[in-house]
PDB file of C-alpha atoms in Angstrom:
ATOM      1  CA  UNK X 664     100.724  94.545 182.567  1.00 67.00           C
ATOM      2  CA  UNK X 665     103.751  92.762 183.838  1.00 81.00           C
ATOM      3  CA  UNK X 666     106.340  94.752 184.912  1.00 82.00           C
ATOM      4  CA  UNK X 667     109.783  95.417 182.899  1.00 86.00           C
ATOM      5  CA  UNK X 668     113.082  94.688 184.542  1.00 87.00           C
ATOM      6  CA  UNK X 669     116.333  95.440 183.104  1.00 89.00           C
ATOM      7  CA  UNK X 670     116.724  97.142 179.979  1.00 86.00           C
ATOM      8  CA  UNK X 671     117.880 100.705 179.442  1.00 82.00           C
ATOM      9  CA  UNK X 672     117.958 103.519 181.866  1.00 80.00           C
ATOM     10  CA  UNK X 673     115.217 105.852 181.578  1.00 80.00           C
ATOM     11  CA  UNK X 674     114.650 109.248 183.017  1.00 82.00           C
ATOM     12  CA  UNK X 675     115.555 109.449 186.686  1.00 85.00           C
ATOM     13  CA  UNK X 676     113.376 111.801 188.780  1.00 88.00           C
ATOM     14  CA  UNK X 677     113.054 112.394 192.492  1.00 89.00           C
ATOM     15  CA  UNK X 678     109.712 111.251 193.984  1.00 88.00           C
ATOM     16  CA  UNK X 679     107.335 113.397 195.341  1.00 93.00           C
ATOM     17  CA  UNK X 680     103.822 114.777 195.447  1.00 95.00           C
ATOM     18  CA  UNK X 681     101.901 116.927 193.210  1.00 96.00           C
ATOM     19  CA  UNK X 682     100.596 120.169 193.892  1.00 97.00           C
ATOM     20  CA  UNK X 683      97.252 119.443 192.845  1.00 98.00           C
ATOM     21  CA  UNK X 684      97.368 115.799 193.287  1.00 96.00           C
ATOM     22  CA  UNK X 685      93.787 115.074 194.344  1.00 96.00           C
ATOM     23  CA  UNK X 686      92.553 116.862 191.250  1.00 98.00           C
ATOM     24  CA  UNK X 687      91.337 114.880 187.963  1.00 98.00           C
ATOM     25  CA  UNK X 688      94.549 114.799 185.815  1.00 98.00           C
ATOM     26  CA  UNK X 689      93.995 115.897 182.301  1.00 98.00           C
ATOM     27  CA  UNK X 690      96.358 116.719 179.442  1.00 96.00           C
ATOM     28  CA  UNK X 691      95.538 120.143 178.751  1.00 96.00           C
ATOM     29  CA  UNK X 692      93.577 123.232 180.012  1.00 96.00           C
ATOM     30  CA  UNK X 693      91.530 123.145 176.945  1.00 95.00           C
ATOM     31  CA  UNK X 694      90.639 119.581 177.612  1.00 96.00           C
ATOM     32  CA  UNK X 695      89.945 120.616 181.313  1.00 97.00           C
ATOM     33  CA  UNK X 696      87.284 123.280 180.154  1.00 98.00           C
ATOM     34  CA  UNK X 697      85.932 120.613 177.196  1.00 97.00           C
ATOM     35  CA  UNK X 698      85.394 117.980 180.273  1.00 98.00           C
ATOM     36  CA  UNK X 699      83.434 120.633 182.150  1.00 98.00           C
ATOM     37  CA  UNK X 700      81.163 121.634 179.279  1.00 98.00           C
ATOM     38  CA  UNK X 701      80.668 118.026 178.527  1.00 97.00           C
ATOM     39  CA  UNK X 702      79.595 116.791 181.808  1.00 97.00           C
ATOM     40  CA  UNK X 703      77.553 120.208 182.924  1.00 97.00           C
ATOM     41  CA  UNK X 704      75.949 120.195 179.316  1.00 97.00           C
ATOM     42  CA  UNK X 705      76.054 123.806 179.114  1.00 98.00           C
ATOM     43  CA  UNK X 706      74.691 125.291 176.148  1.00 98.00           C
ATOM     44  CA  UNK X 707      76.160 128.806 176.237  1.00 98.00           C
ATOM     45  CA  UNK X 708      79.153 130.056 178.121  1.00 98.00           C
ATOM     46  CA  UNK X 709      80.172 133.904 178.454  1.00 98.00           C
ATOM     47  CA  UNK X 710      84.007 134.636 177.985  1.00 98.00           C
ATOM     48  CA  UNK X 711      85.916 137.843 178.878  1.00 98.00           C
ATOM     49  CA  UNK X 712      87.105 139.195 175.633  1.00 97.00           C
ATOM     50  CA  UNK X 713      90.855 139.151 176.948  1.00 97.00           C
ATOM     51  CA  UNK X 714      91.619 135.572 176.229  1.00 97.00           C
ATOM     52  CA  UNK X 715      93.241 133.117 174.103  1.00 95.00           C
ATOM     53  CA  UNK X 716      91.580 131.798 171.110  1.00 94.00           C
ATOM     54  CA  UNK X 717      92.614 128.035 171.974  1.00 92.00           C
ATOM     55  CA  UNK X 718      89.514 128.314 174.768  1.00 95.00           C
ATOM     56  CA  UNK X 719      87.443 127.955 171.315  1.00 96.00           C
ATOM     57  CA  UNK X 720      88.632 124.577 170.614  1.00 94.00           C
ATOM     58  CA  UNK X 721      86.654 122.963 173.088  1.00 96.00           C
ATOM     59  CA  UNK X 722      83.718 125.160 173.328  1.00 97.00           C
ATOM     60  CA  UNK X 723      83.476 124.375 169.482  1.00 96.00           C
ATOM     61  CA  UNK X 724      84.061 120.415 170.042  1.00 95.00           C
ATOM     62  CA  UNK X 725      80.927 120.615 172.480  1.00 97.00           C
ATOM     63  CA  UNK X 726      78.670 122.532 169.912  1.00 97.00           C
ATOM     64  CA  UNK X 727      78.704 125.439 172.402  1.00 98.00           C
ATOM     65  CA  UNK X 728      77.775 129.079 171.789  1.00 98.00           C
ATOM     66  CA  UNK X 729      79.497 131.773 173.348  1.00 98.00           C
ATOM     67  CA  UNK X 730      79.567 135.544 173.784  1.00 97.00           C
ATOM     68  CA  UNK X 731      82.222 137.834 175.177  1.00 98.00           C
ATOM     69  CA  UNK X 732      82.058 140.285 177.894  1.00 97.00           C
ATOM     70  CA  UNK X 733      84.624 143.054 178.788  1.00 97.00           C
ATOM     71  CA  UNK X 734      86.753 144.036 181.511  1.00 97.00           C
ATOM     72  CA  UNK X 735      87.822 147.054 183.114  1.00 96.00           C
ATOM     73  CA  UNK X 736      91.415 148.054 184.479  1.00 95.00           C
ATOM     74  CA  UNK X 737      91.519 146.074 187.500  1.00 96.00           C
ATOM     75  CA  UNK X 738      90.516 142.839 185.474  1.00 97.00           C
ATOM     76  CA  UNK X 739      87.005 142.599 186.825  1.00 97.00           C
ATOM     77  CA  UNK X 740      84.017 141.539 184.533  1.00 98.00           C
ATOM     78  CA  UNK X 741      81.921 144.457 183.264  1.00 97.00           C
ATOM     79  CA  UNK X 742      78.431 142.259 182.857  1.00 96.00           C
ATOM     80  CA  UNK X 743      75.222 142.737 183.860  1.00 93.00           C
ATOM     81  CA  UNK X 744      73.036 139.870 182.176  1.00 94.00           C
ATOM     82  CA  UNK X 745      71.085 136.809 183.718  1.00 94.00           C
ATOM     83  CA  UNK X 746      72.870 133.617 183.518  1.00 97.00           C
ATOM     84  CA  UNK X 747      70.480 130.788 182.286  1.00 96.00           C
ATOM     85  CA  UNK X 748      70.552 127.321 184.197  1.00 97.00           C
ATOM     86  CA  UNK X 749      72.025 125.677 180.954  1.00 97.00           C
ATOM     87  CA  UNK X 750      74.868 128.489 180.548  1.00 98.00           C
ATOM     88  CA  UNK X 751      78.073 129.070 181.958  1.00 98.00           C
ATOM     89  CA  UNK X 752      80.390 132.167 183.125  1.00 98.00           C
ATOM     90  CA  UNK X 753      84.001 131.957 182.820  1.00 98.00           C
ATOM     91  CA  UNK X 754      86.649 133.741 184.456  1.00 98.00           C
ATOM     92  CA  UNK X 755      90.363 134.210 183.969  1.00 98.00           C
ATOM     93  CA  UNK X 756      92.750 134.497 187.255  1.00 98.00           C
ATOM     94  CA  UNK X 757      95.133 136.856 185.163  1.00 98.00           C
ATOM     95  CA  UNK X 758      98.382 136.789 186.158  1.00 98.00           C
ATOM     96  CA  UNK X 759      97.673 134.645 189.226  1.00 98.00           C
ATOM     97  CA  UNK X 760      97.028 138.093 191.106  1.00 98.00           C
ATOM     98  CA  UNK X 761      93.212 138.315 191.259  1.00 98.00           C
ATOM     99  CA  UNK X 762      92.248 135.820 194.073  1.00 98.00           C
ATOM    100  CA  UNK X 763      89.965 138.813 195.271  1.00 97.00           C
ATOM    101  CA  UNK X 764      88.025 139.059 191.961  1.00 98.00           C
ATOM    102  CA  UNK X 765      87.673 135.346 191.773  1.00 98.00           C
ATOM    103  CA  UNK X 766      85.807 135.601 195.160  1.00 98.00           C
ATOM    104  CA  UNK X 767      83.518 138.270 193.418  1.00 97.00           C
ATOM    105  CA  UNK X 768      82.682 136.414 190.476  1.00 98.00           C
ATOM    106  CA  UNK X 769      81.799 133.276 192.437  1.00 98.00           C
ATOM    107  CA  UNK X 770      79.659 135.353 195.086  1.00 97.00           C
ATOM    108  CA  UNK X 771      77.654 137.531 192.054  1.00 97.00           C
ATOM    109  CA  UNK X 772      77.051 134.706 189.239  1.00 97.00           C
ATOM    110  CA  UNK X 773      75.866 131.062 188.898  1.00 97.00           C
ATOM    111  CA  UNK X 774      77.434 128.172 186.847  1.00 98.00           C
ATOM    112  CA  UNK X 775      80.944 129.862 187.241  1.00 98.00           C
ATOM    113  CA  UNK X 776      83.963 128.437 185.806  1.00 98.00           C
ATOM    114  CA  UNK X 777      87.275 129.317 186.989  1.00 98.00           C
ATOM    115  CA  UNK X 778      90.353 129.525 184.587  1.00 98.00           C
ATOM    116  CA  UNK X 779      93.246 129.141 186.845  1.00 98.00           C
ATOM    117  CA  UNK X 780      95.624 128.403 184.013  1.00 98.00           C
ATOM    118  CA  UNK X 781      97.775 131.487 184.864  1.00 98.00           C
ATOM    119  CA  UNK X 782      97.332 130.882 188.819  1.00 98.00           C
ATOM    120  CA  UNK X 783      99.064 127.340 189.397  1.00 98.00           C
ATOM    121  CA  UNK X 784      98.962 127.872 193.363  1.00 98.00           C
ATOM    122  CA  UNK X 785      95.585 129.436 193.887  1.00 98.00           C
ATOM    123  CA  UNK X 786      93.366 126.719 195.463  1.00 97.00           C
ATOM    124  CA  UNK X 787      89.835 126.423 194.497  1.00 97.00           C
ATOM    125  CA  UNK X 788      86.850 127.618 195.606  1.00 95.00           C
ATOM    126  CA  UNK X 789      84.444 124.942 197.288  1.00 95.00           C
ATOM    127  CA  UNK X 790      82.129 123.511 194.838  1.00 95.00           C
ATOM    128  CA  UNK X 791      83.315 125.725 191.678  1.00 98.00           C
ATOM    129  CA  UNK X 792      84.667 124.149 188.437  1.00 98.00           C
ATOM    130  CA  UNK X 793      88.196 125.165 188.554  1.00 98.00           C
ATOM    131  CA  UNK X 794      91.021 124.046 186.213  1.00 98.00           C
ATOM    132  CA  UNK X 795      94.561 124.896 185.952  1.00 98.00           C
ATOM    133  CA  UNK X 796      97.647 124.152 183.336  1.00 97.00           C
ATOM    134  CA  UNK X 797     100.694 123.032 184.158  1.00 97.00           C
ATOM    135  CA  UNK X 798     103.326 123.886 181.428  1.00 95.00           C
ATOM    136  CA  UNK X 799     102.202 127.913 182.006  1.00 95.00           C
ATOM    137  CA  UNK X 800     104.628 127.033 185.565  1.00 97.00           C
ATOM    138  CA  UNK X 801     106.961 124.515 184.953  1.00 97.00           C
ATOM    139  CA  UNK X 802     109.087 122.497 182.397  1.00 95.00           C
ATOM    140  CA  UNK X 803     106.290 119.857 180.775  1.00 95.00           C
ATOM    141  CA  UNK X 804     104.694 119.797 177.420  1.00 93.00           C
ATOM    142  CA  UNK X 805     101.072 119.518 178.992  1.00 95.00           C
ATOM    143  CA  UNK X 806      99.166 118.270 181.596  1.00 96.00           C
ATOM    144  CA  UNK X 807      96.189 120.080 183.430  1.00 98.00           C
ATOM    145  CA  UNK X 808      94.381 119.675 186.680  1.00 98.00           C
ATOM    146  CA  UNK X 809      90.706 119.920 187.019  1.00 98.00           C
ATOM    147  CA  UNK X 810      88.414 120.499 190.386  1.00 98.00           C
ATOM    148  CA  UNK X 811      84.454 119.703 189.555  1.00 97.00           C
ATOM    149  CA  UNK X 812      81.616 118.280 191.465  1.00 95.00           C
ATOM    150  CA  UNK X 813      80.385 116.295 188.121  1.00 94.00           C
ATOM    151  CA  UNK X 814      82.446 113.340 186.495  1.00 93.00           C
ATOM    152  CA  UNK X 815      82.001 112.011 183.406  1.00 94.00           C
ATOM    153  CA  UNK X 816      80.570 108.557 183.271  1.00 90.00           C
ATOM    154  CA  UNK X 817      83.353 107.091 180.670  1.00 89.00           C
ATOM    155  CA  UNK X 818      87.048 106.024 181.185  1.00 91.00           C
ATOM    156  CA  UNK X 819      89.665 108.657 179.648  1.00 95.00           C
ATOM    157  CA  UNK X 820      92.416 107.641 177.361  1.00 95.00           C
ATOM    158  CA  UNK X 821      95.766 108.380 179.046  1.00 96.00           C
ATOM    159  CA  UNK X 822      98.096 110.883 176.611  1.00 95.00           C
ATOM    160  CA  UNK X 823     101.085 110.231 175.378  1.00 94.00           C
ATOM    161  CA  UNK X 824     103.662 113.196 175.705  1.00 92.00           C
ATOM    162  CA  UNK X 825     107.244 111.984 174.949  1.00 91.00           C
ATOM    163  CA  UNK X 826     106.774 113.062 171.324  1.00 90.00           C
ATOM    164  CA  UNK X 827     105.878 116.761 172.584  1.00 90.00           C
ATOM    165  CA  UNK X 828     108.879 117.269 174.622  1.00 88.00           C
ATOM    166  CA  UNK X 829     111.585 118.174 172.102  1.00 88.00           C
ATOM    167  CA  UNK X 830     111.148 122.012 172.833  1.00 90.00           C
ATOM    168  CA  UNK X 831     112.197 121.216 176.131  1.00 90.00           C
ATOM    169  CA  UNK X 832     115.293 119.084 175.390  1.00 89.00           C
ATOM    170  CA  UNK X 833     116.190 121.476 172.619  1.00 88.00           C
ATOM    171  CA  UNK X 834     116.200 124.339 175.265  1.00 90.00           C
ATOM    172  CA  UNK X 835     118.506 122.331 177.712  1.00 88.00           C
ATOM    173  CA  UNK X 836     120.880 121.809 175.138  1.00 91.00           C
ATOM    174  CA  UNK X 837     120.839 124.780 172.984  1.00 91.00           C
ATOM    175  CA  UNK X 838     118.552 127.846 173.662  1.00 90.00           C
ATOM    176  CA  UNK X 839     114.859 128.833 173.948  1.00 87.00           C
ATOM    177  CA  UNK X 840     115.004 130.428 170.456  1.00 88.00           C
ATOM    178  CA  UNK X 841     116.278 127.183 168.832  1.00 91.00           C
ATOM    179  CA  UNK X 842     113.575 124.935 170.422  1.00 88.00           C
ATOM    180  CA  UNK X 843     110.759 127.757 169.619  1.00 88.00           C
ATOM    181  CA  UNK X 844     109.218 126.238 166.324  1.00 90.00           C
ATOM    182  CA  UNK X 845     109.004 122.970 167.904  1.00 87.00           C
ATOM    183  CA  UNK X 846     107.024 124.906 171.043  1.00 88.00           C
ATOM    184  CA  UNK X 847     104.829 126.490 168.430  1.00 87.00           C
ATOM    185  CA  UNK X 848     104.251 122.876 166.941  1.00 86.00           C
ATOM    186  CA  UNK X 849     103.513 121.267 170.255  1.00 84.00           C
ATOM    187  CA  UNK X 850     100.713 123.756 170.622  1.00 83.00           C
ATOM    188  CA  UNK X 851      99.298 122.651 167.682  1.00 84.00           C
ATOM    189  CA  UNK X 852      99.353 119.008 168.501  1.00 83.00           C
ATOM    190  CA  UNK X 853      97.779 119.979 171.934  1.00 83.00           C
ATOM    191  CA  UNK X 854      94.827 121.436 169.802  1.00 80.00           C
ATOM    192  CA  UNK X 855      94.241 118.357 168.111  1.00 83.00           C
ATOM    193  CA  UNK X 856      94.795 116.116 171.189  1.00 86.00           C
ATOM    194  CA  UNK X 857      91.338 116.567 172.522  1.00 88.00           C
ATOM    195  CA  UNK X 858      90.148 115.118 175.787  1.00 95.00           C
ATOM    196  CA  UNK X 859      92.539 112.771 177.356  1.00 95.00           C
ATOM    197  CA  UNK X 860      94.220 111.875 180.904  1.00 97.00           C
ATOM    198  CA  UNK X 861      97.573 113.320 181.967  1.00 97.00           C
ATOM    199  CA  UNK X 862     100.303 111.247 180.377  1.00 96.00           C
ATOM    200  CA  UNK X 863     102.645 109.145 182.635  1.00 95.00           C
ATOM    201  CA  UNK X 864     105.673 111.182 181.977  1.00 95.00           C
ATOM    202  CA  UNK X 865     103.955 114.489 182.573  1.00 96.00           C
ATOM    203  CA  UNK X 866     102.888 113.218 185.903  1.00 96.00           C
ATOM    204  CA  UNK X 867     106.258 111.801 187.025  1.00 95.00           C
ATOM    205  CA  UNK X 868     107.610 115.197 185.972  1.00 96.00           C
ATOM    206  CA  UNK X 869     105.260 117.119 188.001  1.00 97.00           C
ATOM    207  CA  UNK X 870     105.493 114.848 191.207  1.00 97.00           C
ATOM    208  CA  UNK X 871     109.352 115.746 191.225  1.00 96.00           C
ATOM    209  CA  UNK X 872     108.985 119.610 191.773  1.00 97.00           C
ATOM    210  CA  UNK X 873     109.784 121.451 194.679  1.00 97.00           C
ATOM    211  CA  UNK X 874     106.669 123.325 194.815  1.00 98.00           C
ATOM    212  CA  UNK X 875     107.605 125.338 197.620  1.00 97.00           C
ATOM    213  CA  UNK X 876     110.914 126.716 196.304  1.00 97.00           C
ATOM    214  CA  UNK X 877     109.156 127.507 192.896  1.00 98.00           C
ATOM    215  CA  UNK X 878     106.537 129.630 195.128  1.00 98.00           C
ATOM    216  CA  UNK X 879     108.986 131.354 197.043  1.00 98.00           C
ATOM    217  CA  UNK X 880     111.268 132.389 194.196  1.00 98.00           C
ATOM    218  CA  UNK X 881     108.325 133.858 191.926  1.00 98.00           C
ATOM    219  CA  UNK X 882     107.139 135.573 194.848  1.00 98.00           C
ATOM    220  CA  UNK X 883     110.495 137.100 195.715  1.00 98.00           C
ATOM    221  CA  UNK X 884     111.263 138.003 191.825  1.00 98.00           C
ATOM    222  CA  UNK X 885     107.471 139.601 191.660  1.00 98.00           C
ATOM    223  CA  UNK X 886     108.510 141.669 194.779  1.00 97.00           C
ATOM    224  CA  UNK X 887     111.588 143.125 193.272  1.00 98.00           C
ATOM    225  CA  UNK X 888     110.396 143.940 190.001  1.00 98.00           C
ATOM    226  CA  UNK X 889     107.272 145.541 191.722  1.00 97.00           C
ATOM    227  CA  UNK X 890     109.774 147.742 193.946  1.00 96.00           C
ATOM    228  CA  UNK X 891     111.597 149.132 191.179  1.00 96.00           C
ATOM    229  CA  UNK X 892     108.551 149.698 188.426  1.00 97.00           C
ATOM    230  CA  UNK X 893     105.502 150.273 190.201  1.00 96.00           C
ATOM    231  CA  UNK X 894     105.763 154.119 189.562  1.00 94.00           C
ATOM    232  CA  UNK X 895     105.864 153.238 186.061  1.00 94.00           C
ATOM    233  CA  UNK X 896     103.322 150.633 185.994  1.00 96.00           C
ATOM    234  CA  UNK X 897     100.062 151.742 184.496  1.00 94.00           C
ATOM    235  CA  UNK X 898      98.286 148.704 186.259  1.00 95.00           C
ATOM    236  CA  UNK X 899      97.295 149.107 190.221  1.00 92.00           C
ATOM    237  CA  UNK X 900      98.440 145.958 190.802  1.00 95.00           C
ATOM    238  CA  UNK X 901      96.432 144.401 194.036  1.00 94.00           C
ATOM    239  CA  UNK X 902      98.527 143.497 197.060  1.00 94.00           C
ATOM    240  CA  UNK X 903     100.309 140.080 196.402  1.00 96.00           C
ATOM    241  CA  UNK X 904      99.051 138.680 199.968  1.00 95.00           C
ATOM    242  CA  UNK X 905      99.271 134.653 199.600  1.00 96.00           C
ATOM    243  CA  UNK X 906      99.011 134.796 195.847  1.00 98.00           C
ATOM    244  CA  UNK X 907     101.947 133.352 193.580  1.00 98.00           C
ATOM    245  CA  UNK X 908     101.927 135.211 190.552  1.00 98.00           C
ATOM    246  CA  UNK X 909     102.928 133.996 186.786  1.00 98.00           C
ATOM    247  CA  UNK X 910     104.599 136.878 185.523  1.00 98.00           C
ATOM    248  CA  UNK X 911     105.032 140.725 186.633  1.00 98.00           C
ATOM    249  CA  UNK X 912     102.374 142.548 184.295  1.00 98.00           C
ATOM    250  CA  UNK X 913     103.899 145.660 183.230  1.00 98.00           C
ATOM    251  CA  UNK X 914     101.509 148.251 181.230  1.00 96.00           C
ATOM    252  CA  UNK X 915     103.169 150.824 179.686  1.00 94.00           C
ATOM    253  CA  UNK X 916     102.185 153.004 176.605  1.00 91.00           C
ATOM    254  CA  UNK X 917     105.816 152.145 174.955  1.00 88.00           C
ATOM    255  CA  UNK X 918     104.914 148.539 175.417  1.00 86.00           C
ATOM    256  CA  UNK X 919     105.118 147.250 171.909  1.00 88.00           C
ATOM    257  CA  UNK X 920     108.811 149.130 171.322  1.00 93.00           C
ATOM    258  CA  UNK X 921     109.863 148.043 174.674  1.00 95.00           C
ATOM    259  CA  UNK X 922     108.704 144.400 174.305  1.00 95.00           C
ATOM    260  CA  UNK X 923     110.997 144.767 170.868  1.00 94.00           C
ATOM    261  CA  UNK X 924     113.768 145.849 172.949  1.00 95.00           C
ATOM    262  CA  UNK X 925     113.970 143.266 175.475  1.00 96.00           C
ATOM    263  CA  UNK X 926     113.848 140.368 172.862  1.00 94.00           C
ATOM    264  CA  UNK X 927     116.843 141.671 171.212  1.00 94.00           C
ATOM    265  CA  UNK X 928     118.304 141.604 175.045  1.00 95.00           C
ATOM    266  CA  UNK X 929     117.367 138.072 175.086  1.00 94.00           C
ATOM    267  CA  UNK X 930     114.896 138.628 177.490  1.00 96.00           C
ATOM    268  CA  UNK X 931     111.536 136.877 176.151  1.00 94.00           C
ATOM    269  CA  UNK X 932     108.240 138.378 176.797  1.00 95.00           C
ATOM    270  CA  UNK X 933     105.027 136.924 175.155  1.00 93.00           C
ATOM    271  CA  UNK X 934     101.896 138.963 173.550  1.00 94.00           C
ATOM    272  CA  UNK X 935      98.609 138.294 175.743  1.00 94.00           C
ATOM    273  CA  UNK X 936      96.769 137.566 173.044  1.00 92.00           C
ATOM    274  CA  UNK X 937      97.251 139.116 169.443  1.00 93.00           C
ATOM    275  CA  UNK X 938      93.830 137.567 168.034  1.00 95.00           C
ATOM    276  CA  UNK X 939      92.329 139.878 170.670  1.00 96.00           C
ATOM    277  CA  UNK X 940      92.279 142.504 168.565  1.00 93.00           C
ATOM    278  CA  UNK X 941      90.192 140.760 166.074  1.00 92.00           C
ATOM    279  CA  UNK X 942      87.217 141.241 168.383  1.00 92.00           C
ATOM    280  CA  UNK X 943      88.030 144.373 170.299  1.00 92.00           C
ATOM    281  CA  UNK X 944      88.277 148.199 169.385  1.00 89.00           C
ATOM    282  CA  UNK X 945      91.906 149.140 169.481  1.00 85.00           C
ATOM    283  CA  UNK X 946      91.003 151.967 172.023  1.00 88.00           C
ATOM    284  CA  UNK X 947      89.467 149.284 174.378  1.00 94.00           C
ATOM    285  CA  UNK X 948      91.223 148.215 177.424  1.00 95.00           C
ATOM    286  CA  UNK X 949      91.388 144.607 175.796  1.00 96.00           C
ATOM    287  CA  UNK X 950      92.998 146.105 172.467  1.00 94.00           C
ATOM    288  CA  UNK X 951      95.610 148.353 174.601  1.00 95.00           C
ATOM    289  CA  UNK X 952      96.635 145.209 176.722  1.00 96.00           C
ATOM    290  CA  UNK X 953      97.612 143.370 173.602  1.00 95.00           C
ATOM    291  CA  UNK X 954     100.299 146.041 172.340  1.00 91.00           C
ATOM    292  CA  UNK X 955     101.027 147.431 175.723  1.00 96.00           C
ATOM    293  CA  UNK X 956     101.110 144.925 178.536  1.00 97.00           C
ATOM    294  CA  UNK X 957     104.892 143.790 178.875  1.00 97.00           C
ATOM    295  CA  UNK X 958     104.683 140.370 180.670  1.00 97.00           C
ATOM    296  CA  UNK X 959     107.958 139.886 182.606  1.00 98.00           C
ATOM    297  CA  UNK X 960     109.469 136.990 183.672  1.00 97.00           C
ATOM    298  CA  UNK X 961     109.627 135.972 187.151  1.00 98.00           C
ATOM    299  CA  UNK X 962     109.723 132.414 187.446  1.00 97.00           C
ATOM    300  CA  UNK X 963     111.892 129.892 189.537  1.00 97.00           C
ATOM    301  CA  UNK X 964     114.747 129.804 186.941  1.00 95.00           C
ATOM    302  CA  UNK X 965     116.120 133.135 187.537  1.00 96.00           C
ATOM    303  CA  UNK X 966     117.745 134.813 190.790  1.00 97.00           C
ATOM    304  CA  UNK X 967     117.474 138.787 191.854  1.00 96.00           C
ATOM    305  CA  UNK X 968     120.623 139.089 189.345  1.00 97.00           C
ATOM    306  CA  UNK X 969     118.076 138.046 186.334  1.00 97.00           C
ATOM    307  CA  UNK X 970     115.612 140.604 188.025  1.00 98.00           C
ATOM    308  CA  UNK X 971     117.897 143.444 187.963  1.00 97.00           C
ATOM    309  CA  UNK X 972     119.040 142.772 184.112  1.00 97.00           C
ATOM    310  CA  UNK X 973     115.382 143.123 183.611  1.00 97.00           C
ATOM    311  CA  UNK X 974     115.066 146.649 185.556  1.00 97.00           C
ATOM    312  CA  UNK X 975     118.459 147.897 183.976  1.00 96.00           C
ATOM    313  CA  UNK X 976     117.241 147.450 180.391  1.00 96.00           C
ATOM    314  CA  UNK X 977     113.932 148.825 180.588  1.00 96.00           C
ATOM    315  CA  UNK X 978     115.463 151.705 182.651  1.00 94.00           C
ATOM    316  CA  UNK X 979     118.076 152.283 179.844  1.00 93.00           C
ATOM    317  CA  UNK X 980     115.601 152.145 177.104  1.00 93.00           C
ATOM    318  CA  UNK X 981     113.029 154.377 178.798  1.00 89.00           C
ATOM    319  CA  UNK X 982     116.183 156.980 179.085  1.00 84.00           C
ATOM    320  CA  UNK X 983     116.395 157.193 182.622  1.00 69.00           C
ATOM    321  CA  UNK X 984     120.273 156.899 182.322  1.00 54.00           C
ATOM    322  CA  UNK X 985     122.679 154.171 184.061  1.00 53.00           C
ATOM    323  CA  UNK X 986     120.782 152.203 186.105  1.00 49.00           C
ATOM    324  CA  UNK X 987     122.150 151.976 189.308  1.00 51.00           C
ATOM    325  CA  UNK X 988     121.599 147.967 190.058  1.00 48.00           C
ATOM    326  CA  UNK X 989     120.009 147.686 193.688  1.00 47.00           C
ATOM    327  CA  UNK X 990     118.813 144.572 195.454  1.00 41.00           C
TER     328      UNK X 990
END
């Protein structure tokens, strides 16, 4: 195609390197899973019960059967079945904090698929199918990376994502609340997009990010929250080590009303994942996590000042008096 010269200006983004530049570039995490299922020809997959229902879209598209397994409070699989040659075992690296669990799963089971959508900075284990989602860590509408040793023998259509960027632009001009409906709409569009290559726009944005800076900020913010909230956290979190988390997972019995209070204070926290309650007992670990886990934001948009505000709101709401903010 002949390069265009002149005309109106487009986005001006700094040119750099993607963090996973050598991986297969796809349009979404669910597309990455579909790629694996299609290339490996699996007939069945074992999934943690604590997982988003979006994972079922590629599984159903490939006509693969599935079965859920439980996890314990250390987010380790509770699983003792033998995995068949045409079966796969998927494990989620929850919150980007469970590299050690990944190592154990890889050593214990065969045909492992690692879902690193919450662990963008964790490198893949050699020879293990591993995929990542960019939009859980950065300001893009889509985009995923896949490491696999089995490639599909077919060209992939390159996705187009300019029409899925609306919520990002609205947040920049107005607020997160103003763009939330478009954010949800974008999720539905991705569900319908199918298996495609990463869009040129998404790749350009992901080539412009200062990944080391983002990593340092996330780790620093996580450390601050953990230092102030560890004693109240029902989760015994692993040592951070070299890991870079997605959020600070704060598990507290009063999690649901705390979430509501944080949102009233314009501190937006998600629920992982309401649909889990449809397949798990309310008293199970998974059922408790849905209502009680509060994933606190720690990402590169924020400084310790925002972390101090989060801690102040939580301690005030818990009735611990006026919180003395300290760094």
